mmCIF file of C-alpha atoms and ligand atoms in Angstrom:
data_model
loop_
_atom_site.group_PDB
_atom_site.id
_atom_site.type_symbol
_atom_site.label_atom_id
_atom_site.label_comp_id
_atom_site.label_asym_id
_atom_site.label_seq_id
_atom_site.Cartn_x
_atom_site.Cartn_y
_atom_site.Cartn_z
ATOM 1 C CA UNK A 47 0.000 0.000 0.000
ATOM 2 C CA UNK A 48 0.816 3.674 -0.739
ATOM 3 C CA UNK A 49 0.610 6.080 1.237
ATOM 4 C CA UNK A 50 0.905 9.053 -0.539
ATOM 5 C CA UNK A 51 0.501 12.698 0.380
ATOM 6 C CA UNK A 52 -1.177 13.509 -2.641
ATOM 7 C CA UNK A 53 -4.395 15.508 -3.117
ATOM 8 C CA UNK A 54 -6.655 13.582 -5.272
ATOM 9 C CA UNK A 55 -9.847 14.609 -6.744
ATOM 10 C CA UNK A 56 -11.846 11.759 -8.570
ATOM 11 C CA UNK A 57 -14.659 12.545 -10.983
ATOM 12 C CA UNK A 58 -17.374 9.670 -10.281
ATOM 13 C CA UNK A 59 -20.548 8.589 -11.622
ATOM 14 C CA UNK A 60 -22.434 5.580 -9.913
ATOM 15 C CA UNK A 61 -21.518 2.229 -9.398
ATOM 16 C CA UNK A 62 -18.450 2.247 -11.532
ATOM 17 C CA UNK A 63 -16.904 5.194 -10.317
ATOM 18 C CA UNK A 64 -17.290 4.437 -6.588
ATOM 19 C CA UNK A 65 -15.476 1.135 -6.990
ATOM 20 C CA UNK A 66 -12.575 3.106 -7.842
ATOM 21 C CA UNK A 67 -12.848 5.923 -5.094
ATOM 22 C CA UNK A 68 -13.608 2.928 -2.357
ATOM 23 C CA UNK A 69 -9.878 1.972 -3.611
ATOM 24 C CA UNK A 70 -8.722 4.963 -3.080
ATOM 25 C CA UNK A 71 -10.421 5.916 0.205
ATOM 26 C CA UNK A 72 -8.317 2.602 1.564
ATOM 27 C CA UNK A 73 -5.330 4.110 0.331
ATOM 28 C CA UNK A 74 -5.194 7.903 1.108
ATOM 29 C CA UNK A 75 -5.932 10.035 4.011
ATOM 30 C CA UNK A 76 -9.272 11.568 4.205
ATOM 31 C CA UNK A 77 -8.166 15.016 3.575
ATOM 32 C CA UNK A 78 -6.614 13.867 0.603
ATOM 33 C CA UNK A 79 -9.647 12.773 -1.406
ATOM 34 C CA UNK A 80 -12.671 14.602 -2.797
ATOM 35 C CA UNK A 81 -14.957 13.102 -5.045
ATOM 36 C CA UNK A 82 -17.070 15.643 -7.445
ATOM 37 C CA UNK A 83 -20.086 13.793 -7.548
ATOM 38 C CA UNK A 84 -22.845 13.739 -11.114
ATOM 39 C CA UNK A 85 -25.800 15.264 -10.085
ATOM 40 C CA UNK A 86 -27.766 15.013 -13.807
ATOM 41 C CA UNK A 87 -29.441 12.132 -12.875
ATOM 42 C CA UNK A 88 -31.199 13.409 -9.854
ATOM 43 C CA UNK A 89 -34.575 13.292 -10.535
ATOM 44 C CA UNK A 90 -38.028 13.832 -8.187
ATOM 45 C CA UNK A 91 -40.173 11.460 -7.418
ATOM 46 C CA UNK A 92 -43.001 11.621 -5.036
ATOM 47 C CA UNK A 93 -41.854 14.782 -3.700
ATOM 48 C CA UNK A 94 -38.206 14.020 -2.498
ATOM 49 C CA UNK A 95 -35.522 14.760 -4.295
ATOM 50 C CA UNK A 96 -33.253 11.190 -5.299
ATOM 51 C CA UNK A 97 -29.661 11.745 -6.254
ATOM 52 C CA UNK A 98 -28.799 8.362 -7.662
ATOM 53 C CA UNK A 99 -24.808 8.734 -7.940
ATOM 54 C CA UNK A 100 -24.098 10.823 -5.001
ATOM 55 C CA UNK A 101 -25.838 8.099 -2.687
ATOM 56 C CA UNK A 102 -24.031 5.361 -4.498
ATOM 57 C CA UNK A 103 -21.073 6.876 -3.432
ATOM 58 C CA UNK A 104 -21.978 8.210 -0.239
ATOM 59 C CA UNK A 105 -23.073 4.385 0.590
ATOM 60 C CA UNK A 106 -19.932 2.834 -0.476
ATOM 61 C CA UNK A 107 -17.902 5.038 1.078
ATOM 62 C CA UNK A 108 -19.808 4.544 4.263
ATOM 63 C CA UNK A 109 -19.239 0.913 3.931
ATOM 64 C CA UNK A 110 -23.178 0.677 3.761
ATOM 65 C CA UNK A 111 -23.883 -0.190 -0.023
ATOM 66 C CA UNK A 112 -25.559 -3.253 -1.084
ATOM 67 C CA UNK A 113 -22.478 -5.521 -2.154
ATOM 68 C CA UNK A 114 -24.638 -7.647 -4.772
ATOM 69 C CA UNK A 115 -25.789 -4.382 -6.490
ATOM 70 C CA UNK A 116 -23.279 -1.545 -6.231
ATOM 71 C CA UNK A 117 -26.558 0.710 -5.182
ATOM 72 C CA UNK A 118 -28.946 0.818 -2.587
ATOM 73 C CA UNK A 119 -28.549 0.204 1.117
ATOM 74 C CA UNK A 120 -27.248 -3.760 1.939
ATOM 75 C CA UNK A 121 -29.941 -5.289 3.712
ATOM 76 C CA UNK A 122 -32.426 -2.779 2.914
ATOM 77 C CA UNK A 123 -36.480 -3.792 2.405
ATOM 78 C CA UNK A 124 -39.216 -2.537 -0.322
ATOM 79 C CA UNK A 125 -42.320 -2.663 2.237
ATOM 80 C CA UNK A 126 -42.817 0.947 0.992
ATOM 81 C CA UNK A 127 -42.908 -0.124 -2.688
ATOM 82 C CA UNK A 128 -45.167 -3.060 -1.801
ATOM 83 C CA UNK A 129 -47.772 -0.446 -0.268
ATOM 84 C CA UNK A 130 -47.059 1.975 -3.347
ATOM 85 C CA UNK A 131 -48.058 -1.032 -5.642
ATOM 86 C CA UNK A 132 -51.335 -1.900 -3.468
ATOM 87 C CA UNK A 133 -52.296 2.175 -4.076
ATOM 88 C CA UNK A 134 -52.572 1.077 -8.002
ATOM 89 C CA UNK A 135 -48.734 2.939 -8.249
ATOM 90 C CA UNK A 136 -46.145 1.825 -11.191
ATOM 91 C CA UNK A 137 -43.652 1.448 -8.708
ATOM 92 C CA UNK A 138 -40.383 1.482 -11.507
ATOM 93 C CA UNK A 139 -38.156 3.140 -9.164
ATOM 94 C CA UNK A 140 -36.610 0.667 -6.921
ATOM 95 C CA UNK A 141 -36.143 2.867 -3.622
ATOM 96 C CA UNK A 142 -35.903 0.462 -0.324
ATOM 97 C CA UNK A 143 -37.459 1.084 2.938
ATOM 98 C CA UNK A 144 -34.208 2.572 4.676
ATOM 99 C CA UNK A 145 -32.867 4.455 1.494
ATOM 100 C CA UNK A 146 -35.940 6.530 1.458
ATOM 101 C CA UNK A 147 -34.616 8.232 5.163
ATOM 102 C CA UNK A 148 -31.922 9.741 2.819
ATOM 103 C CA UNK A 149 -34.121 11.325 0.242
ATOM 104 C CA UNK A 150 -36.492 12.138 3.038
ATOM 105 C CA UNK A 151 -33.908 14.227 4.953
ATOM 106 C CA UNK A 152 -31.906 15.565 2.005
ATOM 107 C CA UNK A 153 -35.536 16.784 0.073
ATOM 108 C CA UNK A 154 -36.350 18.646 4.092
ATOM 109 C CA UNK A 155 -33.160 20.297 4.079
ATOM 110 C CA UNK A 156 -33.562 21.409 0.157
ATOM 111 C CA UNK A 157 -36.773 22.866 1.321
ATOM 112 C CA UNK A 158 -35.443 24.780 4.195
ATOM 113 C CA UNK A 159 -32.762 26.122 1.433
ATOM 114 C CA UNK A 160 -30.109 24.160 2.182
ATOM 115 C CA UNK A 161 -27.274 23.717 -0.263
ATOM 116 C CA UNK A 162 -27.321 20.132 -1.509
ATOM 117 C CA UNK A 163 -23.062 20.349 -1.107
ATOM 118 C CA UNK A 164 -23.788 21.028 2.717
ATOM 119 C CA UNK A 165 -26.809 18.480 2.677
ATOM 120 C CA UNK A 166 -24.123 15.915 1.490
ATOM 121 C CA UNK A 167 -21.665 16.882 3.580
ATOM 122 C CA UNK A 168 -23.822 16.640 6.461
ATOM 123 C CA UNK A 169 -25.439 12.798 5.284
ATOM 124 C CA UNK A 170 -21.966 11.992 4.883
ATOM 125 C CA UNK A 171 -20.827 12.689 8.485
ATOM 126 C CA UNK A 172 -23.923 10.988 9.866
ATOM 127 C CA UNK A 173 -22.705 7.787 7.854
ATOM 128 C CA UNK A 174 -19.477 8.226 9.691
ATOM 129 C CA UNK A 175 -17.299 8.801 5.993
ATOM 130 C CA UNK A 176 -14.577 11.613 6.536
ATOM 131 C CA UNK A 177 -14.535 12.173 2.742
ATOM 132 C CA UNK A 178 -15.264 15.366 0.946
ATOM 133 C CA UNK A 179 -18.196 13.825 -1.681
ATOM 134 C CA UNK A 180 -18.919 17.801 -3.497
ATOM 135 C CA UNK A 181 -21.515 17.727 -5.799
ATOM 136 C CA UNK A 182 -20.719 19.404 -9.281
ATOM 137 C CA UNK A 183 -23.171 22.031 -8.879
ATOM 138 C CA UNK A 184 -26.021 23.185 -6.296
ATOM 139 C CA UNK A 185 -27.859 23.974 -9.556
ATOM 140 C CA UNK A 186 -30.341 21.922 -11.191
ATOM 141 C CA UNK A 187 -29.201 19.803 -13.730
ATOM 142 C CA UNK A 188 -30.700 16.998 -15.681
ATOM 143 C CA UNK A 189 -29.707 13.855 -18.527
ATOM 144 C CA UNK A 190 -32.210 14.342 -21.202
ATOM 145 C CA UNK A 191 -32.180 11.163 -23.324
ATOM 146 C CA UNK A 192 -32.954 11.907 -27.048
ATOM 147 C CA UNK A 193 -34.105 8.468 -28.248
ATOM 148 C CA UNK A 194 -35.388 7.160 -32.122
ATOM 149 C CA UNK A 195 -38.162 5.044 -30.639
ATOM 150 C CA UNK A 196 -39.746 7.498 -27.755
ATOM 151 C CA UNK A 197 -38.439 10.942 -28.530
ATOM 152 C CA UNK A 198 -36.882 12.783 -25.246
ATOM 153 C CA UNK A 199 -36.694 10.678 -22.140
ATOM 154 C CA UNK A 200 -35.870 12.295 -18.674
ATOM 155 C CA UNK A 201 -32.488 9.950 -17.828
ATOM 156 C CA UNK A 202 -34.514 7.689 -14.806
ATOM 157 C CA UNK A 203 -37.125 7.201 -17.625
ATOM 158 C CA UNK A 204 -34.614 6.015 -20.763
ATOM 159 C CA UNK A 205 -32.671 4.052 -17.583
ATOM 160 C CA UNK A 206 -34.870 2.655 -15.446
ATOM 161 C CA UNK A 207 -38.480 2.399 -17.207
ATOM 162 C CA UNK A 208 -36.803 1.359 -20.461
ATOM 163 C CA UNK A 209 -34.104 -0.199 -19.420
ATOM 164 C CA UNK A 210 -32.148 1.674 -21.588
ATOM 165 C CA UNK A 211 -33.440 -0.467 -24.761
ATOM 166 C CA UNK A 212 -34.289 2.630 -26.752
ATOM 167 C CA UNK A 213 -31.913 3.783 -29.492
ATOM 168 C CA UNK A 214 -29.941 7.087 -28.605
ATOM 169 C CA UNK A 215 -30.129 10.164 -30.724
ATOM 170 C CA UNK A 216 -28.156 12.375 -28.659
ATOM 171 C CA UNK A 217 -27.803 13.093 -25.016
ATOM 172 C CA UNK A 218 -28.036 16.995 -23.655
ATOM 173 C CA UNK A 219 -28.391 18.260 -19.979
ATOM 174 C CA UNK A 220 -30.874 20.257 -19.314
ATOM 175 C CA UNK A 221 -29.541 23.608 -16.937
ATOM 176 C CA UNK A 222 -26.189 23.381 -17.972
ATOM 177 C CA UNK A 223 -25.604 26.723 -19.251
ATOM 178 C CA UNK A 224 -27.306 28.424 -15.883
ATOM 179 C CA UNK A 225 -25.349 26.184 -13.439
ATOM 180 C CA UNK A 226 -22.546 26.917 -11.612
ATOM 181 C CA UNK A 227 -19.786 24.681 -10.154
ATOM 182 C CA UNK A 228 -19.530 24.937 -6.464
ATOM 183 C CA UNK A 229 -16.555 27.286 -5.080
ATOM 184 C CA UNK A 230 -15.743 23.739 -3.268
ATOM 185 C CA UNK A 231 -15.196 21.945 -5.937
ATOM 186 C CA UNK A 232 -13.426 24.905 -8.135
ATOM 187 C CA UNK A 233 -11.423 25.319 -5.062
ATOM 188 C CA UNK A 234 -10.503 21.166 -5.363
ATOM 189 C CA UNK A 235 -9.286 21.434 -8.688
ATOM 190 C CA UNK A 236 -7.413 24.219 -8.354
ATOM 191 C CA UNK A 237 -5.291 22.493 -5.641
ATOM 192 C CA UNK A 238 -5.305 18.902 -6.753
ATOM 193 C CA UNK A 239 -2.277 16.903 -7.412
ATOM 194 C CA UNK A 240 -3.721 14.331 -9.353
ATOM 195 C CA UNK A 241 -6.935 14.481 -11.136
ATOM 196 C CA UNK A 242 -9.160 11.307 -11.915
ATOM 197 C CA UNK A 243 -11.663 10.550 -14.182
ATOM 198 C CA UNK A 244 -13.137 7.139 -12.823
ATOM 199 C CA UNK A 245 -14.657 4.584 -14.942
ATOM 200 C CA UNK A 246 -17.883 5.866 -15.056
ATOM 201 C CA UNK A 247 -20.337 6.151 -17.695
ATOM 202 C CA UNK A 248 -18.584 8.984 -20.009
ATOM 203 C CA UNK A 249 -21.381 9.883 -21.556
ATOM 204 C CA UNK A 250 -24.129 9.601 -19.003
ATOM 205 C CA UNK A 251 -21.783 10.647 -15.898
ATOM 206 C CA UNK A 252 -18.963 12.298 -16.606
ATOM 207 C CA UNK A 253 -19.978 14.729 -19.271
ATOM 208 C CA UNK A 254 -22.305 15.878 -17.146
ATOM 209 C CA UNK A 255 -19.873 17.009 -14.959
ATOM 210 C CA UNK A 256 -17.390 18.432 -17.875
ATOM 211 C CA UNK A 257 -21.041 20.617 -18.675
ATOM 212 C CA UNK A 258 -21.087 22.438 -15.717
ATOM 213 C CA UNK A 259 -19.437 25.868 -17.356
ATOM 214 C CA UNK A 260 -16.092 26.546 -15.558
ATOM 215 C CA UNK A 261 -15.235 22.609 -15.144
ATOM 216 C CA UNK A 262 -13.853 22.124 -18.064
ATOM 217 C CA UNK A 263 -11.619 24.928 -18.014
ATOM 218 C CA UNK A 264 -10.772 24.036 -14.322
ATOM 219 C CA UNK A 265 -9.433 20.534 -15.870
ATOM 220 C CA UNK A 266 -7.738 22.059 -18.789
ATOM 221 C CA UNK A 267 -5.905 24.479 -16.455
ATOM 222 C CA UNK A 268 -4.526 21.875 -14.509
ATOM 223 C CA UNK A 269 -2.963 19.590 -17.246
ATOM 224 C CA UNK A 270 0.010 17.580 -16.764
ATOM 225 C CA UNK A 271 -2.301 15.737 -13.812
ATOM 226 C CA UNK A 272 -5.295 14.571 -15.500
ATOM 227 C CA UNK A 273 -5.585 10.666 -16.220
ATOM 228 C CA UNK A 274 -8.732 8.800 -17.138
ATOM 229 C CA UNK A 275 -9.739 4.552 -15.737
ATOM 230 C CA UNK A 276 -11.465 3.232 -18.919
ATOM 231 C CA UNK A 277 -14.918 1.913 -18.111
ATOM 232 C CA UNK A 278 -14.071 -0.724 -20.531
ATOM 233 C CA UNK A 279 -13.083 -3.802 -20.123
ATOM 234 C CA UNK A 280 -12.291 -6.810 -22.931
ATOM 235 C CA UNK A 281 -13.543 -4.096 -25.514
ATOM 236 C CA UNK A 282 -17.224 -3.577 -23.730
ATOM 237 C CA UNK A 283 -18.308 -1.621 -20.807
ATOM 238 C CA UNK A 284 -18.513 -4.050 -17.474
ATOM 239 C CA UNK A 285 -22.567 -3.566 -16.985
ATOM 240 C CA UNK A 286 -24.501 -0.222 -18.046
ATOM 241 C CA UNK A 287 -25.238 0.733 -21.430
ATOM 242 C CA UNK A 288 -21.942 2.821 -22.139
ATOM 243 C CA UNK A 289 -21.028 -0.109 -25.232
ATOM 244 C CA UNK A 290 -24.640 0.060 -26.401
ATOM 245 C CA UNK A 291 -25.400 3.769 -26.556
ATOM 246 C CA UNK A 292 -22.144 5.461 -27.144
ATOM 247 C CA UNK A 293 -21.755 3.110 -30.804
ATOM 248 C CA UNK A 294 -25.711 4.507 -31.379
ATOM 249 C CA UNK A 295 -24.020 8.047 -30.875
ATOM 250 C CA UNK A 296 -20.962 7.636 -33.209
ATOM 251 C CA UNK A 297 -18.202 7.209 -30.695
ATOM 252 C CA UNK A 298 -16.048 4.528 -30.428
ATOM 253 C CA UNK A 299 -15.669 2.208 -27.215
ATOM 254 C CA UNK A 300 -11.874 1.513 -27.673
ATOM 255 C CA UNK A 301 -8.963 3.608 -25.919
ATOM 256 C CA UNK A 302 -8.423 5.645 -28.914
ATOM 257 C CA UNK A 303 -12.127 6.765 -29.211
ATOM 258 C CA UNK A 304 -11.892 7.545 -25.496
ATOM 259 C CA UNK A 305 -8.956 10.025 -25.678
ATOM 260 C CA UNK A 306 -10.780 11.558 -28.470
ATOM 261 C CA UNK A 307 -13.963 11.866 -26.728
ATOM 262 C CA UNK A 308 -11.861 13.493 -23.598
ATOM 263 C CA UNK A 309 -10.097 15.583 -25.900
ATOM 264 C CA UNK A 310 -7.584 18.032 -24.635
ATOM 265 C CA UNK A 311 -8.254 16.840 -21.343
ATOM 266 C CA UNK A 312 -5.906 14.076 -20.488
ATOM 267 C CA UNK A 313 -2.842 13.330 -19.781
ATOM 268 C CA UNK A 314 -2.669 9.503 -19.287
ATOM 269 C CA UNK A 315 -4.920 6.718 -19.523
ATOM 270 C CA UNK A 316 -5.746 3.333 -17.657
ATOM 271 C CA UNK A 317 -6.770 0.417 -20.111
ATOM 272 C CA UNK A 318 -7.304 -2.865 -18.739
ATOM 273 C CA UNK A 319 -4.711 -5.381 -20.424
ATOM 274 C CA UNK A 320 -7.353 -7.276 -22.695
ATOM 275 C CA UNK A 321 -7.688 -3.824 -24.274
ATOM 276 C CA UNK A 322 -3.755 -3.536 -25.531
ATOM 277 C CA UNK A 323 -3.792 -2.096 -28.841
ATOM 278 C CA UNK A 324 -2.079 -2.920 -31.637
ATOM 279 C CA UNK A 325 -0.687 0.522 -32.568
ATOM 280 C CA UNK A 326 0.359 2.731 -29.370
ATOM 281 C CA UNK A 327 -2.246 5.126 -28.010
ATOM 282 C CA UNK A 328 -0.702 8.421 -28.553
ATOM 283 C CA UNK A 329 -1.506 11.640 -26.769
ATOM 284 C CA UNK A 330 -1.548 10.178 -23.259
ATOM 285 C CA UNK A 331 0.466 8.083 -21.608
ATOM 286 C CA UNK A 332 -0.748 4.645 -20.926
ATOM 287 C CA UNK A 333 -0.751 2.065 -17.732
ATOM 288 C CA UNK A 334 -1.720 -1.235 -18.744
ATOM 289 C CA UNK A 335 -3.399 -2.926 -15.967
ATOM 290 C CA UNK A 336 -6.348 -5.413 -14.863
ATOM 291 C CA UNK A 337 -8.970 -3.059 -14.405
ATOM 292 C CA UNK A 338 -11.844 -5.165 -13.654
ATOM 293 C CA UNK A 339 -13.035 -4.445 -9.870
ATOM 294 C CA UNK A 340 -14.789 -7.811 -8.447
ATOM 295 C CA UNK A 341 -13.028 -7.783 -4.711
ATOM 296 C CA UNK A 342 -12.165 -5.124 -2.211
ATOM 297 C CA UNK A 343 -9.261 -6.235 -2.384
ATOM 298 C CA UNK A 344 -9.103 -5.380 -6.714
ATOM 299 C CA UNK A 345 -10.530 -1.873 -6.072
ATOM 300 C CA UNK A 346 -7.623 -0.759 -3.472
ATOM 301 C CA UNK A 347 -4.568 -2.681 -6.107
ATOM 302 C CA UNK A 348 -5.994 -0.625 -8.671
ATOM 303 C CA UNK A 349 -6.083 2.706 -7.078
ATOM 304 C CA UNK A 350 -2.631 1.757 -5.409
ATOM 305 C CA UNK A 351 -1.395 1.415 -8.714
ATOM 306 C CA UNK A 352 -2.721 4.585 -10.755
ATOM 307 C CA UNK A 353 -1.184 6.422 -7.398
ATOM 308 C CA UNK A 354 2.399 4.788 -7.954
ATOM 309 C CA UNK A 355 2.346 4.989 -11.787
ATOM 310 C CA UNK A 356 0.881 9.023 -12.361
ATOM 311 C CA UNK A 357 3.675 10.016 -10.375
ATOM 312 C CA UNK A 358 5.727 9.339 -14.087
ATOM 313 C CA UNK A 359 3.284 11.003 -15.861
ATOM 314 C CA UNK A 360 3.447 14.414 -15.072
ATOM 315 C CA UNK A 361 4.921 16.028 -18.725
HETATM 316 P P1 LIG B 427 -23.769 4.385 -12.876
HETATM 317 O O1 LIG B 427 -24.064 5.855 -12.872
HETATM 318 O O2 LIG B 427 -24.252 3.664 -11.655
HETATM 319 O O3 LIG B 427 -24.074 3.685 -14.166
HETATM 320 O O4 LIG B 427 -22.217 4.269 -12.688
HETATM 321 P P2 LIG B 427 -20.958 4.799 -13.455
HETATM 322 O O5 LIG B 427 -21.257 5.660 -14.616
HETATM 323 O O6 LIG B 427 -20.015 5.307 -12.420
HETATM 324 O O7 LIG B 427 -20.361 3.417 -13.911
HETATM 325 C C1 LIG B 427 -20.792 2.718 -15.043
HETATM 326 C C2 LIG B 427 -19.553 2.288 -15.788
HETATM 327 O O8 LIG B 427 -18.673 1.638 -14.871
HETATM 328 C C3 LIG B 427 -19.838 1.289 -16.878
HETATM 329 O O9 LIG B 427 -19.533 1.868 -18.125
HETATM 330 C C4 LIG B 427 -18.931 0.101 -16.558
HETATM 331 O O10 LIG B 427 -18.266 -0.407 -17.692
HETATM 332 C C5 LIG B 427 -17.932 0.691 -15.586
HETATM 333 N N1 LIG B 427 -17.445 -0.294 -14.619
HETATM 334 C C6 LIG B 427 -18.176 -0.943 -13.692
HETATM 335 N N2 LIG B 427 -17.393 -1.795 -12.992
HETATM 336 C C7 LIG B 427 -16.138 -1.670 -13.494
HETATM 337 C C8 LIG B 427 -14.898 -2.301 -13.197
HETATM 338 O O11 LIG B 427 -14.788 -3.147 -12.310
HETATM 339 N N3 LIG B 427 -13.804 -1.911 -13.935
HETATM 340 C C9 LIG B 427 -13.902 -0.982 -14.938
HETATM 341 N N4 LIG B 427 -12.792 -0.665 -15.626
HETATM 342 N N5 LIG B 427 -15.078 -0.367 -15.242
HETATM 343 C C10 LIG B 427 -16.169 -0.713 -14.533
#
């Protein structure tokens, strides 16, 4: 194990990306991490306000995520959904018994004007995680789903409902040019050592992020630190429907089509080692590794070894 005394900020999604920042919470000091959380698939749903891929996070970090999913609470219940379903309801959102205390108390606080960065923070301490978890914005912010077979879907709706079956015309999020990134998290890339993307969703979680005006620039300011975990494994994304819908949208799923989807952004890349190419990836440099995150024990090798190999790639 490393123990570096690096500041690392991680760009995360869901279930992918919090596999990678559980590594690294194992393997730096708390005040060395912060996570900028997506916040464009938040969504409301009876009232409270759900934020899918901070709580995935939050909950792993915690040490309180169900293991067989990579969301939800581990040993949670769906009593609530039961009743929902008795009321006549279509109840396509899974949200267990104990989850729903979460979106209970973070919908309150929005309601009392809370900042959902402070809401986080506080959710976060009452799990007993020392992280820094900063959402991208306190804005509102949503995935719209552009899709040949139902027109525009909210993201829950083209994710969830349709299990993301529909074809994809083009993916936008709706806000972006009125939010505004957080001074936190301006504040974390401005002082970061070593700058993450996980491997999250690009499309669907990461871009997201990259649309909130002023991150992008943030990132390009800081180059020379900025390395990217390919959600890709054996040439197809490990679940989700990155290797469906970014083919549908033109891009290409290989570590050549990622670089030139993160264009001007990056400064190395991690590609698992059933994804060597046969010509050299140029533009970045590259760390060959096994990427694939089954055990706790895989997540905190991996994030040991992007630590120990980016300190070479600084140009
Ligand atoms: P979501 O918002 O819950 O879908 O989560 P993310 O966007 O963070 O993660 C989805 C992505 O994580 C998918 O594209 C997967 O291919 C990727 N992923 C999941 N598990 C692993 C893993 O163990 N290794 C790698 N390299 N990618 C993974």
């Amino acid at each position: 194990m490393v123990l570096t005394s690096k500041k690392v900020v991680a760009l995360a999604g869901g279930v992918g990306g919090a596999k990678l920042v559980y590594g690294l919470s194992k393997v730096l000091p708390f005040d060395q991490l912060a996570i900028v959380g997506n916040v464009a698939d938040d969504f409301g749903l009876y009232g409270l306000h759900i934020s899918p891929d901070l709580d995935t996070v939050m909950y792993t970090l915690a040490g309180v995520a169900n293991p067989a999913t990579g969301w939800g609470l581990a040993g949670d219940s769906w009593q609530m959904l039961d009743m929902l379903s008795r009321y006549g309801e279509d109840a396509w959102f899974r949200l267990g018994d104990r989850d729903l205390a979460t979106h209970l108390l973070r919908s309150h606080w929005l309601a009392e004007g809370i900042t959902l960065t402070e809401i986080t923070a506080r959710l976060m301490r009452g799990l007993g995680s020392p992280f820094r978890l900063l959402p991208v914005t306190d804005d509102p912010l949503s995935t719209i789903v552009d899709t040949v077979e139902h027109g525009a879907l909210d993201f829950q709706e083209y994710f969830v409902r349709h299990r993301w079956l529909p074809t994809v015309k083009k993916v936008w999020f709706r806000g972006a040019e009125q939010a505004r990134m957080t001074g936190a998290v301006a504040e974390a890339l401005r002082t970061a050592d070593l700058i993450i993307f996980c491997p999250s969703n690009p499309v669907l979680s990461i871009q997201p992020v990259l649309a909130v005006p002023g991150v992008r620039e943030a990132i390009e300011r800081r180059r020379g630190i900025c390395i990217a975990v390919s959600p890709f494994v054996g040439g197809k994304a490990v679940k989700g429907p990155a290797s469906k819908m970014m083919p549908e949208l033109g891009l290409e799923i290989t570590p050549r089509g990622l670089l030139q989807y993160y264009a001007g952004l990056l400064d190395g890349l991690v590609i698992d080692e059933s994804d060597q190419q046969e010509r050299p990836v140029e533009g970045a440099a590259v760390l060959l590794t096994k990427t694939l995150m089954q055990t706790d024990e895989d997540k905190i090798r991996l994030a040991d070894v992007i630590l120990e190999w980016s300190g070479s790639i600084r140009g």
